CSV table of C-alpha atoms in Angstrom, one decimal:
chain,number,residue,atom,x,y,z
R,668,MET,CA,-1.9,-52.0,24.2
R,669,ALA,CA,-5.6,-53.0,24.2
R,670,TYR,CA,-5.9,-51.0,27.8
R,671,VAL,CA,-4.3,-48.4,26.6
R,672,ALA,CA,-6.1,-47.3,23.7
R,673,LYS,CA,-9.6,-48.6,26.0
R,674,ARG,CA,-8.2,-45.5,28.5
R,675,LEU,CA,-7.1,-43.1,25.2
R,676,LEU,CA,-11.0,-43.2,23.7
R,677,THR,CA,-12.7,-42.8,27.3
R,678,MET,CA,-10.2,-40.1,27.6
R,679,ILE,CA,-12.3,-38.5,24.6
R,680,PRO,CA,-15.2,-37.2,26.1
R,681,VAL,CA,-13.4,-36.1,28.8
R,682,LEU,CA,-11.3,-33.3,26.7
R,683,ILE,CA,-14.7,-32.8,25.7
R,684,PHE,CA,-15.9,-31.7,28.8
R,685,LEU,CA,-12.9,-29.7,30.3
R,686,SER,CA,-13.0,-28.1,26.6
R,687,ILE,CA,-16.9,-27.1,27.6
R,688,MET,CA,-15.6,-26.2,32.0
R,689,VAL,CA,-12.3,-24.3,30.4
R,690,PHE,CA,-14.0,-22.1,27.5
R,691,SER,CA,-16.9,-21.3,30.4
R,692,LEU,CA,-15.2,-20.3,33.1
R,693,ILE,CA,-12.9,-18.1,31.1
R,694,HIS,CA,-15.8,-15.9,30.2
R,695,LEU,CA,-16.9,-15.5,33.8
R,696,ILE,CA,-13.7,-13.8,34.1
R,697,PRO,CA,-14.7,-10.1,34.6
R,698,GLY,CA,-13.5,-7.4,32.4
R,699,ASP,CA,-13.4,-7.1,29.0
R,700,PRO,CA,-10.7,-8.5,26.5
R,701,ALA,CA,-11.6,-5.3,23.9
R,702,GLU,CA,-10.3,-3.1,26.4
R,703,MET,CA,-7.3,-4.5,27.7
R,704,VAL,CA,-6.5,-4.7,24.6
R,705,LEU,CA,-7.2,-0.7,23.5
R,706,GLY,CA,-7.2,1.0,26.3
R,707,GLN,CA,-9.4,2.4,29.2
R,708,ASP,CA,-9.7,5.9,26.7
R,709,ALA,CA,-9.9,3.6,23.5
R,710,THR,CA,-13.3,5.0,21.5
R,711,PRO,CA,-17.0,2.8,21.7
R,712,GLN,CA,-16.3,2.2,17.7
R,713,ALA,CA,-13.2,0.7,18.2
R,714,LEU,CA,-14.2,-1.2,20.8
R,715,ALA,CA,-17.0,-1.9,18.8
R,716,ALA,CA,-14.4,-3.1,16.0
R,717,LEU,CA,-12.3,-5.3,17.8
R,718,ARG,CA,-14.8,-7.0,19.5
R,719,ALA,CA,-16.3,-7.7,16.0
R,720,GLN,CA,-12.9,-9.6,15.1
R,721,MET,CA,-12.6,-11.1,18.1
R,722,GLY,CA,-15.9,-13.6,17.5
R,723,LEU,CA,-17.2,-11.6,21.3
R,724,ASN,CA,-20.1,-10.4,19.6
R,725,HIS,CA,-21.1,-13.6,18.7
R,726,SER,CA,-22.9,-15.6,21.7
R,727,VAL,CA,-20.4,-18.0,23.9
R,728,PRO,CA,-21.7,-21.2,22.2
R,729,VAL,CA,-21.2,-19.9,18.5
R,730,GLN,CA,-17.9,-19.4,19.9
R,731,TYR,CA,-17.1,-22.0,21.4
R,732,LEU,CA,-17.4,-23.8,18.3
R,733,ASP,CA,-15.1,-21.6,16.0
R,734,TRP,CA,-12.9,-22.2,19.2
R,735,MET,CA,-13.0,-26.4,18.7
R,736,ALA,CA,-13.4,-25.9,15.1
R,737,ARG,CA,-9.8,-23.8,14.7
R,738,LEU,CA,-7.7,-26.6,17.8
R,739,PHE,CA,-9.3,-29.5,15.4
R,740,HIS,CA,-7.2,-27.6,12.7
R,741,GLY,CA,-4.5,-27.2,14.8
R,742,ASN,CA,-4.7,-23.6,15.6
R,743,LEU,CA,-4.8,-22.4,19.1
R,744,GLY,CA,-5.3,-18.6,18.4
R,745,THR,CA,-3.7,-15.9,18.5
R,746,SER,CA,-2.8,-13.9,21.6
R,747,LEU,CA,-5.0,-10.5,22.0
R,748,LEU,CA,-1.6,-9.2,24.1
R,749,ASP,CA,1.7,-10.0,22.0
R,750,HIS,CA,-0.1,-10.7,18.7
R,751,GLU,CA,1.3,-14.0,18.4
R,752,PRO,CA,0.8,-17.1,17.6
R,753,VAL,CA,-0.5,-18.9,20.9
R,754,SER,CA,1.4,-22.1,19.6
R,755,HIS,CA,4.8,-20.2,19.4
R,756,LEU,CA,4.3,-19.0,22.7
R,757,ILE,CA,3.1,-22.0,24.4
R,758,GLY,CA,6.4,-23.9,22.7
R,759,GLN,CA,8.7,-21.1,24.0
R,760,ARG,CA,7.7,-21.2,27.7
R,761,LEU,CA,6.6,-25.2,28.3
R,762,PRO,CA,9.5,-26.6,27.9
R,763,VAL,CA,11.5,-24.4,31.0
R,764,THR,CA,8.7,-26.1,33.2
R,765,ILE,CA,8.8,-29.3,32.0
R,766,GLU,CA,12.4,-28.7,32.3
R,767,LEU,CA,11.6,-28.0,36.2
R,768,ALA,CA,9.0,-30.3,36.6
R,769,VAL,CA,11.8,-33.7,35.4
R,770,GLY,CA,14.3,-31.3,37.6
R,771,THR,CA,12.3,-31.4,40.6
R,772,VAL,CA,11.1,-35.2,40.3
R,773,ILE,CA,15.0,-35.9,39.8
R,774,VAL,CA,15.5,-34.3,42.8
R,775,ALA,CA,13.0,-35.7,45.0
R,776,VAL,CA,14.5,-39.4,44.5
R,777,LEU,CA,17.5,-39.3,44.7
R,778,ILE,CA,17.0,-37.7,47.8
R,779,ALA,CA,13.3,-39.9,49.1
R,780,PHE,CA,14.5,-43.3,47.7
R,781,PRO,CA,18.1,-43.4,49.5
R,782,LEU,CA,16.6,-42.3,53.0
R,783,GLY,CA,13.4,-43.9,52.7
R,784,ILE,CA,15.7,-47.3,52.2
R,785,LEU,CA,18.2,-46.6,54.8
R,786,ALA,CA,15.4,-45.7,56.5
R,787,ALA,CA,13.6,-48.5,56.7
R,788,VAL,CA,16.6,-51.1,57.1
R,789,LYS,CA,17.6,-49.0,60.3
R,790,ARG,CA,14.5,-48.4,61.9
R,791,GLY,CA,14.8,-46.5,65.0
R,792,ARG,CA,18.2,-45.7,64.2
R,793,TRP,CA,19.6,-42.2,62.7
R,794,ALA,CA,18.5,-43.0,59.3
R,795,ASP,CA,15.1,-43.1,60.6
R,796,ALA,CA,15.5,-40.0,62.9
R,797,VAL,CA,17.1,-38.0,59.2
R,798,SER,CA,14.1,-39.3,57.3
R,799,VAL,CA,11.9,-37.9,59.8
R,800,PHE,CA,13.4,-34.5,59.8
R,801,VAL,CA,13.5,-34.1,56.5
R,802,SER,CA,9.9,-35.7,56.1
R,803,THR,CA,8.9,-32.9,58.6
R,804,PHE,CA,10.5,-30.2,57.7
R,805,GLY,CA,9.4,-30.5,53.7
R,806,LEU,CA,6.3,-30.7,54.8
R,807,ALA,CA,6.0,-27.9,56.6
R,808,VAL,CA,8.0,-24.8,54.6
R,809,PRO,CA,6.9,-24.0,51.5
R,810,PRO,CA,8.5,-24.3,48.5
R,811,PHE,CA,8.5,-20.4,48.0
R,812,TRP,CA,10.4,-19.8,51.1
R,813,ILE,CA,13.3,-22.4,50.4
R,814,GLY,CA,13.6,-20.8,47.2
R,815,LEU,CA,13.8,-17.4,48.9
R,816,LEU,CA,16.2,-18.4,51.7
R,817,PHE,CA,18.7,-19.9,48.6
R,818,LEU,CA,18.4,-16.5,46.4
R,819,ILE,CA,19.2,-14.8,49.4
R,820,PHE,CA,22.2,-16.8,50.7
R,821,PHE,CA,23.7,-18.7,47.3
R,822,THR,CA,23.2,-15.3,45.4
R,823,VAL,CA,23.4,-12.2,47.1
R,824,LYS,CA,25.8,-13.6,50.1
R,825,MET,CA,28.1,-16.2,47.7
R,826,HIS,CA,27.4,-15.2,44.3
R,827,LEU,CA,27.3,-18.7,43.2
R,828,PHE,CA,24.2,-19.1,41.3
R,829,PRO,CA,22.5,-16.1,38.6
R,830,SER,CA,18.7,-15.1,40.3
R,831,SER,CA,17.9,-15.1,36.6
R,832,GLY,CA,19.3,-15.3,33.0
R,833,TYR,CA,17.9,-18.5,32.0
R,834,ALA,CA,18.9,-19.8,28.7
R,835,PRO,CA,18.0,-22.9,26.9
R,836,MET,CA,19.8,-26.6,27.7
R,837,PHE,CA,21.1,-26.8,24.2
R,838,GLN,CA,21.8,-23.5,24.1
R,839,ASP,CA,24.3,-23.1,26.6
R,840,PHE,CA,24.2,-25.6,29.2
R,841,ARG,CA,26.6,-24.3,31.9
R,842,GLN,CA,23.7,-21.1,32.1
R,843,ASN,CA,20.8,-23.3,32.0
R,844,ILE,CA,22.4,-25.7,35.2
R,845,SER,CA,23.3,-22.1,37.0
R,846,VAL,CA,19.9,-20.9,36.6
R,847,MET,CA,17.8,-24.2,37.0
R,848,VAL,CA,19.5,-25.9,39.9
R,849,LEU,CA,18.4,-23.2,43.3
R,850,PRO,CA,14.8,-24.0,41.7
R,851,MET,CA,14.4,-28.3,41.0
R,852,VAL,CA,16.5,-28.5,45.2
R,853,ALA,CA,13.3,-25.4,46.4
R,854,THR,CA,10.8,-27.3,45.1
R,855,GLY,CA,12.5,-31.0,44.7
R,856,ILE,CA,12.4,-31.0,48.9
R,857,ARG,CA,9.0,-31.1,49.2
R,858,GLU,CA,8.5,-33.3,46.8
R,859,ALA,CA,10.7,-35.3,48.6
R,860,ALA,CA,9.2,-35.2,51.5
R,861,VAL,CA,5.7,-36.3,50.7
R,862,LEU,CA,7.6,-39.4,48.7
R,863,LEU,CA,9.2,-40.3,51.8
R,864,ARG,CA,6.5,-39.8,54.2
R,865,MET,CA,5.0,-43.0,51.7
R,866,LEU,CA,8.1,-45.1,50.8
R,867,ARG,CA,9.5,-45.3,54.6
R,868,PRO,CA,6.2,-47.0,56.2
R,869,SER,CA,4.8,-48.6,52.7
R,870,LEU,CA,8.5,-50.4,52.8
R,871,ASN,CA,8.4,-51.3,56.4
R,872,ASP,CA,5.5,-53.1,55.8
R,873,VAL,CA,6.4,-55.9,53.3
R,874,LEU,CA,9.9,-55.9,55.2
R,875,ASN,CA,7.7,-57.7,58.0
R,876,GLU,CA,6.1,-59.8,55.0
R,877,ASP,CA,6.3,-64.2,55.1
R,878,TYR,CA,8.6,-63.9,51.4
R,879,VAL,CA,11.2,-61.6,52.4
R,880,ARG,CA,11.6,-63.5,55.1
R,881,THR,CA,11.9,-66.2,53.3
R,882,ALA,CA,14.8,-64.6,50.8
R,883,ARG,CA,16.5,-63.7,53.9
R,884,ALA,CA,16.2,-67.5,55.4
R,885,LYS,CA,17.7,-68.7,52.1
R,886,GLY,CA,20.8,-66.5,52.3
R,887,LEU,CA,20.1,-63.9,49.9
R,888,PRO,CA,22.6,-60.9,50.6
R,889,SER,CA,20.6,-58.4,52.0
R,890,TRP,CA,20.7,-55.5,49.5
R,891,ARG,CA,19.0,-57.7,46.9
R,892,VAL,CA,16.6,-58.5,49.5
R,893,VAL,CA,15.6,-55.1,49.5
R,894,LEU,CA,16.1,-53.6,46.6
R,895,LYS,CA,14.9,-56.4,44.3
R,896,HIS,CA,11.9,-58.4,46.2
R,897,ALA,CA,10.7,-55.5,48.8
R,898,LEU,CA,11.2,-52.4,47.2
R,899,ARG,CA,9.7,-53.2,44.3
R,900,ASN,CA,5.9,-54.4,45.9
R,901,ALA,CA,6.6,-51.2,47.9
R,902,LEU,CA,6.9,-48.8,45.1
R,903,VAL,CA,2.6,-49.2,44.0
R,904,PRO,CA,1.5,-45.9,46.3
R,905,VAL,CA,4.7,-44.1,45.7
R,906,ILE,CA,3.9,-44.1,42.1
R,907,THR,CA,0.3,-43.0,42.9
R,908,THR,CA,1.5,-40.2,45.0
R,909,GLY,CA,4.2,-39.6,42.2
R,910,GLY,CA,2.2,-39.2,39.6
R,911,LEU,CA,-0.7,-37.0,41.5
R,912,GLN,CA,3.0,-34.4,42.7
R,913,ILE,CA,3.9,-34.6,38.7
R,914,ALA,CA,0.2,-33.8,37.7
R,915,GLY,CA,-0.1,-30.8,40.6
R,916,LEU,CA,3.6,-29.5,39.8
R,917,LEU,CA,1.6,-27.4,36.3
R,918,GLY,CA,0.6,-25.4,39.2
R,919,GLY,CA,2.7,-25.6,41.7
R,920,LEU,CA,5.5,-24.5,40.1
R,921,VAL,CA,4.1,-21.3,38.8
R,922,ILE,CA,5.3,-19.0,42.2
R,923,THR,CA,8.8,-21.2,41.8
R,924,GLU,CA,8.6,-19.3,38.2
R,925,GLU,CA,8.3,-16.3,39.4
R,926,ILE,CA,10.5,-16.6,42.4
R,927,PHE,CA,13.7,-17.2,40.3
R,928,SER,CA,12.1,-15.5,36.8
R,929,LEU,CA,12.1,-18.3,34.7
R,930,PRO,CA,10.0,-17.8,31.7
R,931,GLY,CA,7.7,-20.6,32.0
R,932,PHE,CA,4.5,-22.2,31.6
R,933,GLY,CA,2.8,-21.8,34.9
R,934,SER,CA,3.9,-17.5,34.3
R,935,LEU,CA,2.7,-17.2,31.3
R,936,LEU,CA,-1.1,-18.4,32.3
R,937,VAL,CA,-0.8,-16.7,35.0
R,938,GLN,CA,-0.2,-13.4,33.3
R,939,SER,CA,-3.1,-14.1,30.3
R,940,VAL,CA,-5.8,-13.9,33.1
R,941,PHE,CA,-4.6,-10.5,34.0
R,942,ASN,CA,-4.8,-9.6,31.1
R,943,ARG,CA,-8.0,-11.1,30.2
R,944,ASP,CA,-6.2,-12.6,26.7
R,945,TYR,CA,-9.0,-15.0,26.3
R,946,PRO,CA,-6.9,-17.1,23.4
R,947,THR,CA,-3.9,-18.5,25.9
R,948,VAL,CA,-5.7,-19.0,28.6
R,949,GLN,CA,-8.1,-21.2,26.8
R,950,ALA,CA,-5.1,-22.6,25.2
R,951,CYS,CA,-2.6,-23.3,28.4
R,952,ALA,CA,-5.8,-24.3,30.3
R,953,LEU,CA,-5.8,-26.9,28.5
R,954,ILE,CA,-2.6,-28.4,27.5
R,955,ALA,CA,-1.8,-27.8,31.3
R,956,ALA,CA,-5.1,-30.7,30.6
R,957,LEU,CA,-3.8,-32.3,28.7
R,958,LEU,CA,-0.4,-33.4,30.7
R,959,VAL,CA,-2.4,-33.8,33.7
R,960,ILE,CA,-4.6,-36.7,31.7
R,961,ALA,CA,-1.2,-38.3,30.6
R,962,VAL,CA,0.6,-38.5,33.6
R,963,ASN,CA,-2.2,-40.7,34.6
R,964,LEU,CA,-2.4,-42.6,31.9
R,965,ALA,CA,1.0,-42.9,32.4
R,966,VAL,CA,1.3,-43.5,36.2
R,967,ASP,CA,-1.0,-46.7,34.7
R,968,ILE,CA,1.0,-48.1,32.3
R,969,VAL,CA,3.7,-47.9,35.2
R,970,TYR,CA,1.8,-49.7,37.5
R,971,GLY,CA,1.3,-52.9,35.1
R,972,ILE,CA,5.5,-53.3,35.4
R,973,VAL,CA,5.9,-52.6,38.8
R,974,ASP,CA,3.4,-55.3,39.6
R,975,PRO,CA,2.2,-58.2,37.1
R,976,ARG,CA,-0.3,-58.7,39.6
R,977,ILE,CA,-2.1,-55.5,38.0
R,978,ARG,CA,-1.7,-56.9,34.7
R,979,LEU,CA,-3.7,-59.7,35.2
R,980,GLU,CA,-6.6,-58.1,36.8
R,981,ARG,CA,-6.5,-55.7,33.5
R,982,ARG,CA,-6.9,-58.9,31.2
R,983,GLY,CA,-9.5,-60.0,33.4
R,984,THR,CA,-12.0,-57.4,33.8
């Protein structure tokens, strides 16, 4: 708990720096938000009035302080285009992306772990060759191309899955799964390839360690040696890679959401950037940064669970 509290405290200056960067960079985007809202035919008086209402007539530092003051009160602002609270828009879109990200990770784990373990145990045999093919294919072919192939084959040709029509899981479970399964698999193949590239050599190295040979010499079942002794020690580099993948999914899922017409967080961010919707872009970027920080913290905690030596090193520091 002390380590977690210490990490949370170190996040405060990081979040302040990120908020400054997010606020500054969004103001570097060319274009006038007032003109985007009112249109090019708006009168100068109307544009000036809207800029004053949006606070754009103040200096950038004053605008930043006003924005931070609203954030401390839980107010993420109001969308310039939808005229709805940004928190409401994010609350609608973020669960879609989280569901897609979680499904992607589940698919990646279900592919990478059984295949990686088999490839390490049966080196030079069929499982090893299959793992090399899957990892090479997943890294060589981008997820959006796999997604397009899935749409053409499973949706257009075979009519097995719908191309759109997302519904929340707790509203219509069957419709939700039918819409989400293809994007989850399309992105999961890529993530599985990365995990597989880390798990296979890491487990190979661990299986050659002396303590693994000792466990086998004691007559322990092969599956127990691999799963209980070897796999746990091979997971540290895999966890690192997996954490980076999860953190990068927020950006990587934007194209997938567009291809499969999913109303996700990434598509909201992209649309807001193109529409110069400052409050929405700033809030989305800040939420994305918070999620990345949370993932990194979770990865550090999992390190201590998987490898007790890391916990001892933290206590000694």
